[in-house]
């Protein structure tokens, strides 16, 4: 069975390609290489021994998307990662996000709706919940007004898929990620350090390696046990495995609705200071940091209720925060060596 992975050379995409190949799927990757590099293909091959088929493709170019699907009509499923994902950048440049994250999705769905049957996995985010009222967060928590254009594109994307699935042969699963961190244990693939890291963990590992002077902790006046904000940090390999399980659910027609939604987290919240201390434990290094003001748009706390993913999807995160941080540190050292 041939599976299309859009954005498949990205952080979560590349880890998912590895897990798909491990399960024996034939994979074709499209990526516009705007936030990654072709070298990720080598990393994938070093892990699985197989190079996925690859085509450079910008999904914002409708005709090229149509041409791709004409040439690849034997695709059994699509896992759609291709999107811009930096919250701050989306505030500065909203149209870049609406064009890339929405147009690309629409063009792919327009091709899928012509097929007798289509299985579609969508990369969504817990950001759709904003600051949820109750922790841990379940899938039926209310969808809040988006905190950023990035978050809005995920909400709109979910609505587009839901409306389309109602009147086409598309079956979809929306996967709402919490905070993906870490890298493959082989350190052959991981989060490519492009630009100044916006996310906590790559900034920590770069500071630990001495590339950054110190970490700025965005606020310690939150109503949490140690005053710093709480998130659900999930190992990227656990996340990747969930995509394969979700895809198999659709391929085997086990889904009970045209569109199903699952939160993908560990179910455990960790504060910024806890992540710092975990890094210090696994690396043996003291991390220089300073407490500064809160970051605009940040929420106090978000961690997943994982019952539905555990019971219905049959998936549960296996890695601890320590293992995830150790893999992130191993990756940082590998790419700097
Ligand atoms: C985590 C915590 C920061 C950096 C966003 C998106 C989400 C997903 C992951 C794409 C927060 C604090 C961070 C730093 C800090 N995006 N922090 N100093 O904001 O929870 O989620 O990225 O897949 O959809 O919403 O992740 O890693 O930026 O921040 O103190 O230098 O670390 O305030 O509390 P976030 P993050």
Tab-separated table of C-alpha atoms and ligand atoms in Angstrom:
chain	number	residue	atom	x	y	z
A	1	UNK	CA	0.000	0.000	0.000
A	2	UNK	CA	1.307	3.437	-0.975
A	3	UNK	CA	0.985	6.207	1.599
A	4	UNK	CA	1.532	9.871	0.805
A	5	UNK	CA	3.177	11.910	3.563
A	6	UNK	CA	3.043	15.648	2.883
A	7	UNK	CA	5.705	17.600	4.754
A	8	UNK	CA	7.329	14.212	5.234
A	9	UNK	CA	10.859	15.612	5.637
A	10	UNK	CA	9.782	17.759	8.575
A	11	UNK	CA	10.218	17.019	12.274
A	12	UNK	CA	7.133	14.887	12.921
A	13	UNK	CA	6.740	13.879	9.277
A	14	UNK	CA	10.168	12.244	9.038
A	15	UNK	CA	9.622	10.275	12.250
A	16	UNK	CA	6.275	9.102	10.884
A	17	UNK	CA	7.852	8.008	7.583
A	18	UNK	CA	10.242	5.805	9.608
A	19	UNK	CA	7.358	4.179	11.485
A	20	UNK	CA	5.371	3.659	8.256
A	21	UNK	CA	8.366	1.956	6.648
A	22	UNK	CA	8.854	-0.142	9.784
A	23	UNK	CA	5.274	-1.358	9.285
A	24	UNK	CA	5.992	-2.274	5.655
A	25	UNK	CA	4.184	0.570	3.931
A	26	UNK	CA	5.460	2.011	0.647
A	27	UNK	CA	5.883	5.732	1.320
A	28	UNK	CA	6.008	8.696	-1.015
A	29	UNK	CA	7.028	12.003	0.513
A	30	UNK	CA	6.323	15.468	-0.833
A	31	UNK	CA	7.912	18.510	0.745
A	32	UNK	CA	8.730	22.032	-0.490
A	33	UNK	CA	11.936	21.986	1.611
A	34	UNK	CA	11.059	25.413	3.073
A	35	UNK	CA	11.768	24.266	6.628
A	36	UNK	CA	13.903	21.156	6.206
A	37	UNK	CA	16.594	19.638	4.001
A	38	UNK	CA	17.027	16.705	1.642
A	39	UNK	CA	19.577	15.242	4.062
A	40	UNK	CA	16.635	14.010	6.151
A	41	UNK	CA	16.152	11.321	3.473
A	42	UNK	CA	19.605	9.964	4.362
A	43	UNK	CA	18.671	9.897	8.022
A	44	UNK	CA	15.514	7.922	7.250
A	45	UNK	CA	17.475	5.466	5.099
A	46	UNK	CA	20.115	5.048	7.824
A	47	UNK	CA	17.352	3.958	10.200
A	48	UNK	CA	15.169	1.776	7.990
A	49	UNK	CA	17.474	0.855	5.130
A	50	UNK	CA	14.858	2.184	2.699
A	51	UNK	CA	14.709	5.547	0.943
A	52	UNK	CA	11.117	6.731	0.540
A	53	UNK	CA	10.136	8.044	-2.875
A	54	UNK	CA	10.420	11.819	-2.780
A	55	UNK	CA	9.125	14.697	-4.899
A	56	UNK	CA	9.786	18.347	-4.193
A	57	UNK	CA	6.326	19.883	-4.305
A	58	UNK	CA	4.821	23.104	-3.039
A	59	UNK	CA	1.189	22.288	-2.279
A	60	UNK	CA	0.259	25.934	-2.768
A	61	UNK	CA	0.664	25.357	-6.526
A	62	UNK	CA	-2.703	23.884	-7.446
A	63	UNK	CA	-1.754	22.666	-10.925
A	64	UNK	CA	1.285	20.874	-9.557
A	65	UNK	CA	-0.858	19.185	-6.925
A	66	UNK	CA	-3.291	18.054	-9.635
A	67	UNK	CA	-0.416	16.761	-11.748
A	68	UNK	CA	1.037	14.865	-8.784
A	69	UNK	CA	-2.217	13.036	-8.078
A	70	UNK	CA	-2.670	12.242	-11.778
A	71	UNK	CA	0.698	10.517	-11.718
A	72	UNK	CA	0.075	8.798	-8.369
A	73	UNK	CA	-3.489	7.497	-8.472
A	74	UNK	CA	-2.648	4.428	-6.335
A	75	UNK	CA	-2.349	6.251	-3.006
A	76	UNK	CA	-4.269	4.454	-0.233
A	77	UNK	CA	-3.860	7.081	2.438
A	78	UNK	CA	-2.528	10.569	3.087
A	79	UNK	CA	-0.886	11.892	6.241
A	80	UNK	CA	-0.873	15.675	5.929
A	81	UNK	CA	1.880	17.463	7.858
A	82	UNK	CA	2.757	20.148	5.316
A	83	UNK	CA	2.139	23.482	7.054
A	84	UNK	CA	3.921	26.423	8.626
A	85	UNK	CA	3.968	26.035	12.397
A	86	UNK	CA	5.655	28.957	14.174
A	87	UNK	CA	3.127	30.731	16.381
A	88	UNK	CA	5.032	34.014	16.575
A	89	UNK	CA	5.735	34.145	12.827
A	90	UNK	CA	2.048	33.584	12.147
A	91	UNK	CA	1.209	36.746	14.091
A	92	UNK	CA	3.745	38.746	12.058
A	93	UNK	CA	2.775	37.234	8.705
A	94	UNK	CA	-0.790	35.877	8.838
A	95	UNK	CA	-1.327	35.638	5.069
A	96	UNK	CA	1.700	33.376	4.705
A	97	UNK	CA	-0.016	31.023	7.167
A	98	UNK	CA	-3.487	31.228	5.649
A	99	UNK	CA	-2.106	30.641	2.155
A	100	UNK	CA	0.204	27.812	3.121
A	101	UNK	CA	-1.874	26.032	5.734
A	102	UNK	CA	-5.312	26.459	4.150
A	103	UNK	CA	-4.784	26.537	0.356
A	104	UNK	CA	-2.499	23.494	0.463
A	105	UNK	CA	-5.066	21.557	2.484
A	106	UNK	CA	-7.880	22.500	0.092
A	107	UNK	CA	-5.906	21.481	-3.010
A	108	UNK	CA	-5.054	18.082	-1.519
A	109	UNK	CA	-8.663	17.476	-0.470
A	110	UNK	CA	-9.911	18.474	-3.922
A	111	UNK	CA	-7.840	15.639	-5.359
A	112	UNK	CA	-8.900	13.144	-2.706
A	113	UNK	CA	-12.608	13.852	-3.145
A	114	UNK	CA	-12.359	12.497	-6.705
A	115	UNK	CA	-11.213	9.097	-5.480
A	116	UNK	CA	-13.707	6.292	-4.716
A	117	UNK	CA	-12.279	6.188	-1.214
A	118	UNK	CA	-9.741	8.326	0.615
A	119	UNK	CA	-8.145	8.046	4.056
A	120	UNK	CA	-6.810	11.276	5.491
A	121	UNK	CA	-4.840	11.943	8.686
A	122	UNK	CA	-4.591	15.602	9.682
A	123	UNK	CA	-1.887	17.164	11.818
A	124	UNK	CA	-3.784	19.340	14.266
A	125	UNK	CA	-2.832	20.810	17.611
A	126	UNK	CA	-3.970	21.268	21.204
A	127	UNK	CA	-3.687	24.955	20.451
A	128	UNK	CA	-7.285	24.749	19.205
A	129	UNK	CA	-8.363	24.517	22.852
A	130	UNK	CA	-6.697	27.787	23.830
A	131	UNK	CA	-6.701	27.852	27.645
A	132	UNK	CA	-9.103	25.002	28.359
A	133	UNK	CA	-11.218	25.329	31.488
A	134	UNK	CA	-10.590	21.818	32.796
A	135	UNK	CA	-7.422	19.733	33.011
A	136	UNK	CA	-6.720	17.201	31.648
A	137	UNK	CA	-8.229	18.254	28.316
A	138	UNK	CA	-10.680	15.930	26.565
A	139	UNK	CA	-11.529	15.985	22.843
A	140	UNK	CA	-14.908	17.544	23.554
A	141	UNK	CA	-13.424	20.522	25.383
A	142	UNK	CA	-14.690	23.695	23.759
A	143	UNK	CA	-12.740	25.161	20.881
A	144	UNK	CA	-11.686	28.649	21.933
A	145	UNK	CA	-11.012	31.673	19.789
A	146	UNK	CA	-7.585	31.003	18.338
A	147	UNK	CA	-4.647	32.653	20.111
A	148	UNK	CA	-2.752	33.060	16.797
A	149	UNK	CA	-3.252	32.783	13.031
A	150	UNK	CA	-1.322	29.494	13.271
A	151	UNK	CA	-3.847	28.131	15.744
A	152	UNK	CA	-6.677	29.506	13.622
A	153	UNK	CA	-5.420	27.610	10.575
A	154	UNK	CA	-5.657	24.403	12.590
A	155	UNK	CA	-9.223	25.185	13.653
A	156	UNK	CA	-10.222	26.154	10.116
A	157	UNK	CA	-8.449	23.075	8.754
A	158	UNK	CA	-10.483	20.818	11.030
A	159	UNK	CA	-13.711	22.522	9.901
A	160	UNK	CA	-12.794	22.220	6.204
A	161	UNK	CA	-12.117	18.507	6.630
A	162	UNK	CA	-15.327	17.945	8.588
A	163	UNK	CA	-17.483	19.758	6.010
A	164	UNK	CA	-15.799	17.936	3.122
A	165	UNK	CA	-15.978	14.473	4.676
A	166	UNK	CA	-19.746	14.869	5.102
A	167	UNK	CA	-20.310	14.966	1.347
A	168	UNK	CA	-17.419	12.953	-0.080
A	169	UNK	CA	-15.797	9.530	0.319
A	170	UNK	CA	-13.062	11.012	2.480
A	171	UNK	CA	-12.632	9.452	5.929
A	172	UNK	CA	-10.459	11.484	8.275
A	173	UNK	CA	-8.791	11.420	11.667
A	174	UNK	CA	-7.739	14.687	13.298
A	175	UNK	CA	-4.754	14.299	15.599
A	176	UNK	CA	-4.391	17.107	18.139
A	177	UNK	CA	-0.751	17.090	19.245
A	178	UNK	CA	0.319	18.465	22.557
A	179	UNK	CA	4.011	19.384	22.685
A	180	UNK	CA	6.172	17.159	20.470
A	181	UNK	CA	9.800	16.900	21.634
A	182	UNK	CA	12.851	14.686	21.313
A	183	UNK	CA	14.242	12.734	18.394
A	184	UNK	CA	14.642	9.204	17.095
A	185	UNK	CA	16.875	7.210	19.510
A	186	UNK	CA	19.346	6.643	16.670
A	187	UNK	CA	19.876	10.447	16.437
A	188	UNK	CA	19.692	10.011	12.660
A	189	UNK	CA	16.682	12.355	12.487
A	190	UNK	CA	15.375	15.043	14.806
A	191	UNK	CA	14.227	18.645	14.907
A	192	UNK	CA	16.445	20.511	12.432
A	193	UNK	CA	17.709	23.716	14.057
A	194	UNK	CA	16.657	26.341	11.516
A	195	UNK	CA	16.839	29.876	12.881
A	196	UNK	CA	16.405	30.810	16.534
A	197	UNK	CA	14.294	28.102	18.203
A	198	UNK	CA	10.848	29.339	19.254
A	199	UNK	CA	10.078	26.159	21.187
A	200	UNK	CA	11.357	25.373	24.655
A	201	UNK	CA	13.225	22.104	24.193
A	202	UNK	CA	15.434	22.983	21.212
A	203	UNK	CA	16.295	26.261	22.945
A	204	UNK	CA	17.283	24.300	26.061
A	205	UNK	CA	19.499	21.854	24.168
A	206	UNK	CA	21.192	24.656	22.211
A	207	UNK	CA	21.808	26.529	25.474
A	208	UNK	CA	23.095	23.327	27.045
A	209	UNK	CA	25.508	22.956	24.152
A	210	UNK	CA	26.699	26.532	24.581
A	211	UNK	CA	25.157	27.954	21.426
A	212	UNK	CA	22.881	30.277	23.430
A	213	UNK	CA	23.934	32.303	26.452
A	214	UNK	CA	20.931	31.428	28.577
A	215	UNK	CA	17.301	30.379	28.383
A	216	UNK	CA	14.677	33.051	28.998
A	217	UNK	CA	11.884	31.504	31.069
A	218	UNK	CA	8.706	33.273	30.026
A	219	UNK	CA	7.113	33.977	33.368
A	220	UNK	CA	7.113	32.388	36.810
A	221	UNK	CA	3.950	34.078	38.039
A	222	UNK	CA	1.450	31.573	36.650
A	223	UNK	CA	-1.004	29.910	39.035
A	224	UNK	CA	0.953	26.633	38.975
A	225	UNK	CA	2.945	24.823	41.691
A	226	UNK	CA	6.274	26.408	40.732
A	227	UNK	CA	4.850	29.440	38.909
A	228	UNK	CA	5.969	28.374	35.429
A	229	UNK	CA	3.613	27.241	32.680
A	230	UNK	CA	2.633	23.617	32.258
A	231	UNK	CA	2.556	21.596	28.995
A	232	UNK	CA	2.267	17.946	27.951
A	233	UNK	CA	5.583	17.038	26.334
A	234	UNK	CA	5.272	13.957	24.145
A	235	UNK	CA	8.134	12.046	22.524
A	236	UNK	CA	8.011	12.503	18.751
A	237	UNK	CA	8.416	8.743	18.176
A	238	UNK	CA	5.321	8.050	20.288
A	239	UNK	CA	3.528	10.669	18.227
A	240	UNK	CA	4.722	9.100	14.957
A	241	UNK	CA	3.478	5.669	16.015
A	242	UNK	CA	0.049	7.146	16.718
A	243	UNK	CA	-0.172	8.284	13.085
A	244	UNK	CA	0.417	4.772	11.791
A	245	UNK	CA	-2.201	3.369	14.178
A	246	UNK	CA	-4.697	6.051	13.123
A	247	UNK	CA	-4.043	5.362	9.442
A	248	UNK	CA	-4.517	1.621	9.978
A	249	UNK	CA	-7.815	2.346	11.704
A	250	UNK	CA	-9.058	3.991	8.492
A	251	UNK	CA	-7.494	1.468	6.115
A	252	UNK	CA	-9.161	-1.344	8.080
A	253	UNK	CA	-12.450	0.604	8.204
A	254	UNK	CA	-12.561	0.495	11.987
A	255	UNK	CA	-13.506	4.151	12.253
A	256	UNK	CA	-17.030	4.735	13.615
A	257	UNK	CA	-17.470	8.184	12.100
A	258	UNK	CA	-16.402	9.985	8.939
A	259	UNK	CA	-14.193	12.242	11.072
A	260	UNK	CA	-12.690	11.212	14.394
A	261	UNK	CA	-10.567	13.334	16.714
A	262	UNK	CA	-7.862	12.253	19.169
A	263	UNK	CA	-5.669	14.124	21.628
A	264	UNK	CA	-2.077	12.910	21.464
A	265	UNK	CA	-0.238	13.585	24.699
A	266	UNK	CA	1.201	11.701	27.635
A	267	UNK	CA	-1.553	12.810	30.014
A	268	UNK	CA	1.067	14.322	32.308
A	269	UNK	CA	1.758	18.035	32.628
A	270	UNK	CA	5.303	19.311	33.192
A	271	UNK	CA	6.313	22.867	34.075
A	272	UNK	CA	9.099	24.775	32.353
A	273	UNK	CA	11.277	24.423	35.455
A	274	UNK	CA	10.606	20.673	35.559
A	275	UNK	CA	11.745	20.397	31.937
A	276	UNK	CA	14.883	22.381	32.766
A	277	UNK	CA	15.669	20.160	35.751
A	278	UNK	CA	15.036	17.041	33.673
A	279	UNK	CA	17.487	18.317	31.059
A	280	UNK	CA	20.093	18.970	33.784
A	281	UNK	CA	19.581	15.436	35.080
A	282	UNK	CA	19.974	13.701	31.711
A	283	UNK	CA	22.823	15.920	30.472
A	284	UNK	CA	24.724	16.440	33.715
A	285	UNK	CA	24.888	20.136	32.803
A	286	UNK	CA	23.690	23.160	34.703
A	287	UNK	CA	21.373	25.133	32.441
A	288	UNK	CA	21.788	28.928	32.611
A	289	UNK	CA	18.384	30.606	32.597
A	290	UNK	CA	16.688	33.792	33.689
A	291	UNK	CA	13.086	34.489	34.506
A	292	UNK	CA	11.561	37.167	32.246
A	293	UNK	CA	8.012	38.355	31.574
A	294	UNK	CA	5.313	36.140	30.131
A	295	UNK	CA	5.251	35.585	26.339
A	296	UNK	CA	2.255	37.130	24.562
A	297	UNK	CA	-0.407	34.520	23.825
A	298	UNK	CA	0.944	31.817	26.133
A	299	UNK	CA	-1.522	29.851	28.240
A	300	UNK	CA	-1.033	28.653	31.819
A	301	UNK	CA	-1.600	24.953	31.401
A	302	UNK	CA	-2.404	22.282	28.824
A	303	UNK	CA	-2.153	18.535	29.216
A	304	UNK	CA	-4.182	15.778	27.587
A	305	UNK	CA	-6.844	13.415	28.793
A	306	UNK	CA	-5.585	10.382	26.857
A	307	UNK	CA	-8.476	7.991	27.583
A	308	UNK	CA	-9.913	8.166	24.066
A	309	UNK	CA	-6.553	7.635	22.349
A	310	UNK	CA	-5.775	4.780	24.766
A	311	UNK	CA	-9.161	3.047	24.648
A	312	UNK	CA	-10.498	3.779	21.143
A	313	UNK	CA	-7.335	4.275	19.088
A	314	UNK	CA	-5.439	1.654	21.075
A	315	UNK	CA	-2.391	3.873	21.456
A	316	UNK	CA	-0.520	5.086	24.527
A	317	UNK	CA	2.646	7.183	24.808
A	318	UNK	CA	5.488	5.008	26.086
A	319	UNK	CA	8.386	7.396	26.645
A	320	UNK	CA	9.020	9.408	29.800
A	321	UNK	CA	10.014	13.073	29.831
A	322	UNK	CA	13.506	11.966	30.827
A	323	UNK	CA	13.806	9.661	27.794
A	324	UNK	CA	12.487	12.367	25.493
A	325	UNK	CA	14.908	14.968	26.861
A	326	UNK	CA	17.800	12.504	26.638
A	327	UNK	CA	16.978	11.893	22.960
A	328	UNK	CA	16.787	15.643	22.313
A	329	UNK	CA	20.186	16.121	23.960
A	330	UNK	CA	21.701	13.205	22.002
A	331	UNK	CA	20.441	14.784	18.758
A	332	UNK	CA	21.863	18.211	19.660
A	333	UNK	CA	25.280	16.688	20.328
A	334	UNK	CA	25.150	14.609	17.148
A	335	UNK	CA	24.354	17.524	14.809
A	336	UNK	CA	27.033	19.714	16.396
A	337	UNK	CA	29.747	17.068	16.278
B	1	LIG	C1	6.419	25.681	25.873
B	1	LIG	C2	6.548	26.413	27.200
B	1	LIG	C3	6.641	28.806	26.972
B	1	LIG	C4	10.475	28.956	24.883
B	1	LIG	C5	3.506	25.768	20.522
B	1	LIG	C6	2.285	25.634	19.633
B	1	LIG	C7	1.934	24.177	19.479
B	1	LIG	C8	3.130	23.451	18.932
B	1	LIG	C9	4.287	23.583	19.927
B	1	LIG	C10	3.712	23.271	16.610
B	1	LIG	C11	5.672	27.664	27.264
B	1	LIG	C12	7.948	28.259	27.533
B	1	LIG	C13	9.328	28.499	25.517
B	1	LIG	C14	11.435	29.698	25.610
B	1	LIG	C15	10.075	29.488	27.573
B	1	LIG	N1	3.483	24.012	17.688
B	1	LIG	N2	9.141	28.762	26.837
B	1	LIG	N3	11.196	29.936	26.932
B	1	LIG	O1	3.894	27.490	22.999
B	1	LIG	O2	3.299	25.374	24.293
B	1	LIG	O3	3.182	25.336	21.814
B	1	LIG	O4	4.580	24.986	20.041
B	1	LIG	O5	3.644	22.085	16.457
B	1	LIG	O6	0.865	24.063	18.569
B	1	LIG	O7	1.185	26.286	20.255
B	1	LIG	O8	5.392	25.445	22.941
B	1	LIG	O9	7.808	25.098	23.248
B	1	LIG	O10	6.991	27.389	22.489
B	1	LIG	O11	6.594	26.653	24.836
B	1	LIG	O12	9.878	29.726	28.785
B	1	LIG	O13	12.503	30.150	25.085
B	1	LIG	O14	7.892	26.859	27.336
B	1	LIG	O15	6.270	30.006	27.607
B	1	LIG	O16	5.214	27.796	28.592
B	1	LIG	P1	3.900	26.007	23.099
B	1	LIG	P2	6.768	26.162	23.309
